[in-house]
PDB file of C-alpha atoms in Angstrom:
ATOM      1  CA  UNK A   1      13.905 -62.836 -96.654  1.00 50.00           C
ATOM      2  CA  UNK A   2      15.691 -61.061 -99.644  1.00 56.00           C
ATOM      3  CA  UNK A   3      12.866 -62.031-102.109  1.00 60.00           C
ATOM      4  CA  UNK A   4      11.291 -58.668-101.783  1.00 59.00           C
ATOM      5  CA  UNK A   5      12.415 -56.618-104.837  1.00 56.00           C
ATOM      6  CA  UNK A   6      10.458 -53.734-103.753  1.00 58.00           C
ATOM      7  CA  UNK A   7      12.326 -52.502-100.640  1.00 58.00           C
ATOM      8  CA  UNK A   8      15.663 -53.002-102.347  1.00 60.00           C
ATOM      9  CA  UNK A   9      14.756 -51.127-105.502  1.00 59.00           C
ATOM     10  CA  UNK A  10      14.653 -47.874-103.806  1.00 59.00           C
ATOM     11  CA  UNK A  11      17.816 -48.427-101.989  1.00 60.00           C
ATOM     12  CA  UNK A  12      19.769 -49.261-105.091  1.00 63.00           C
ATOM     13  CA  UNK A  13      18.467 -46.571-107.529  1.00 63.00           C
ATOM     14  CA  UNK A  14      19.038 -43.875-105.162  1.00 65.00           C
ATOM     15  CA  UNK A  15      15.251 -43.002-105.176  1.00 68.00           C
ATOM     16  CA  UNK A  16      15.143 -43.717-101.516  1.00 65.00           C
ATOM     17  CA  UNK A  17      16.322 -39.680-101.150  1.00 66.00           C
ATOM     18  CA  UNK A  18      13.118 -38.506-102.295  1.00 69.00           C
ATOM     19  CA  UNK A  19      10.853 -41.128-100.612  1.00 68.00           C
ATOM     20  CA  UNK A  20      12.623 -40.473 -97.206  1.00 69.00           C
ATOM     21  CA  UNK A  21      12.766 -36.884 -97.511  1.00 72.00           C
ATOM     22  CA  UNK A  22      16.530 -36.293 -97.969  1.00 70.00           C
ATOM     23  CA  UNK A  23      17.207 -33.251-100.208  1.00 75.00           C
ATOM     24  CA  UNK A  24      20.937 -31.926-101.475  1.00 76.00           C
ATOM     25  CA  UNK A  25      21.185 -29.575 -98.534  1.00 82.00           C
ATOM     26  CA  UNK A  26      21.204 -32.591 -96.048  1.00 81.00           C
ATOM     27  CA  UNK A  27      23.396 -35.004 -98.232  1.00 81.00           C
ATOM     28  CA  UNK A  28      25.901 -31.967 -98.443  1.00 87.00           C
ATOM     29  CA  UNK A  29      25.797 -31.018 -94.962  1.00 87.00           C
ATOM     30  CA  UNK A  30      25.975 -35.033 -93.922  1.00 89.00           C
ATOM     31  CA  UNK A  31      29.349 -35.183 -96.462  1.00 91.00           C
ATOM     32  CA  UNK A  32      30.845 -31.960 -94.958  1.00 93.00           C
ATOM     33  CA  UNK A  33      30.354 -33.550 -91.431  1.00 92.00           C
ATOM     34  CA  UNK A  34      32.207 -36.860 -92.675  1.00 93.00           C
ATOM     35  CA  UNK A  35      34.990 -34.295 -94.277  1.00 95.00           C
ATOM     36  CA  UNK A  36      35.338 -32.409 -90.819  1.00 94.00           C
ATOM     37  CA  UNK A  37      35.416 -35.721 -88.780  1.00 94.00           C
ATOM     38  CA  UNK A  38      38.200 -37.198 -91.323  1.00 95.00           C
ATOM     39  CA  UNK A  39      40.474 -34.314 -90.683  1.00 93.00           C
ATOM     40  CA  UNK A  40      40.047 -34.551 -87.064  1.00 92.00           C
ATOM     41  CA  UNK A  41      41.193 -37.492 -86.800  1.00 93.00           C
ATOM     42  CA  UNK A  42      43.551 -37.162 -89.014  1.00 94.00           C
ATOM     43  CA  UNK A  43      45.258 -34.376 -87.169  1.00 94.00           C
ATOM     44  CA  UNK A  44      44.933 -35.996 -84.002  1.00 92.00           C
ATOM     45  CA  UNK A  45      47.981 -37.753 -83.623  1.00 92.00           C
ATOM     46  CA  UNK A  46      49.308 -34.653 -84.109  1.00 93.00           C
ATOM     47  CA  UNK A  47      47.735 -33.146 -81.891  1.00 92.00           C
ATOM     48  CA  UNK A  48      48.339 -35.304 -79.089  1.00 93.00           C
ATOM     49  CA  UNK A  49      52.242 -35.448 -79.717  1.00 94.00           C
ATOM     50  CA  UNK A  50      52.345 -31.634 -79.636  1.00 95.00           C
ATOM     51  CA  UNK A  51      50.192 -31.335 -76.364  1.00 94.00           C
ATOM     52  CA  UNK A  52      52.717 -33.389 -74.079  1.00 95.00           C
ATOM     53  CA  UNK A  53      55.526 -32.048 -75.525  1.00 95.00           C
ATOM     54  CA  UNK A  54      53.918 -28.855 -74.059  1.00 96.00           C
ATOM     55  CA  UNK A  55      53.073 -30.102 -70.878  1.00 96.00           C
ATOM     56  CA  UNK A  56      56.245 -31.886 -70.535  1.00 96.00           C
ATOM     57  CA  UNK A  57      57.690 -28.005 -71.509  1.00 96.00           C
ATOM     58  CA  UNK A  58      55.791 -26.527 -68.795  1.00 96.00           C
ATOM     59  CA  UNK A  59      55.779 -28.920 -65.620  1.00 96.00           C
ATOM     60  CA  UNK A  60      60.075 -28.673 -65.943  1.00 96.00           C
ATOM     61  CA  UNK A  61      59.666 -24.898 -66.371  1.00 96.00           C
ATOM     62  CA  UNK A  62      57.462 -25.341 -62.754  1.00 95.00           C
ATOM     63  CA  UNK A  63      60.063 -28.035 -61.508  1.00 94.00           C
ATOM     64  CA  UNK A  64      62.769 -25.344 -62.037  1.00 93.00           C
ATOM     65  CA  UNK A  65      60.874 -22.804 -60.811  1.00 92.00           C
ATOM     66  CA  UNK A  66      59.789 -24.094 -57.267  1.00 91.00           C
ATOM     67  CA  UNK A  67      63.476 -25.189 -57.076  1.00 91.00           C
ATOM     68  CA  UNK A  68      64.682 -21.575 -57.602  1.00 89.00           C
ATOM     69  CA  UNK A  69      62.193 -20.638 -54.997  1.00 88.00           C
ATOM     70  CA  UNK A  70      63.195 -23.269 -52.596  1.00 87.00           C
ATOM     71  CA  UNK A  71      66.557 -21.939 -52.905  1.00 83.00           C
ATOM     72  CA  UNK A  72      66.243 -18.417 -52.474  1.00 62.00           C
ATOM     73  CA  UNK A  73      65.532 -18.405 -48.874  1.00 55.00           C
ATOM     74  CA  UNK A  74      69.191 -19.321 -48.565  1.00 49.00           C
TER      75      UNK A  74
END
């Protein structure tokens, strides 16, 4: 199965590029797409954490609010 040098020679040299057509602008692009998806989820615990403590924030600030309402028509 792995007796054919030819396939795997342009794999390991890094000649495959050329033969398949990549050029610098696609490896770059492909890298700056692995970058961008790194610091997503990086940031997304972060993210998460910060969006229920806002939600949390807001649904008391509602609580509260249709309680003061509620309470007015006393």
């Amino acid at each position: 199965m792995f007796d054919n040098d030819a396939a795997h020679l342009p794999i390991s040299t890094g000649s495959a590029l050329v033969i398949y057509g990549w050029t610098a602008q696609e490896i770059i692009l492909f890298m700056w797409g692995a970058y961008v998806f790194m610091l997503i989820v990086a940031k997304l615990p972060e993210f998460t954490r910060s969006s229920i403590q806002i939600f949390t924030f807001l649904s008391k600030r509602w609580e509260r609010l249709k309680e003061w309402k509620r309470g007015s028509k006393n």
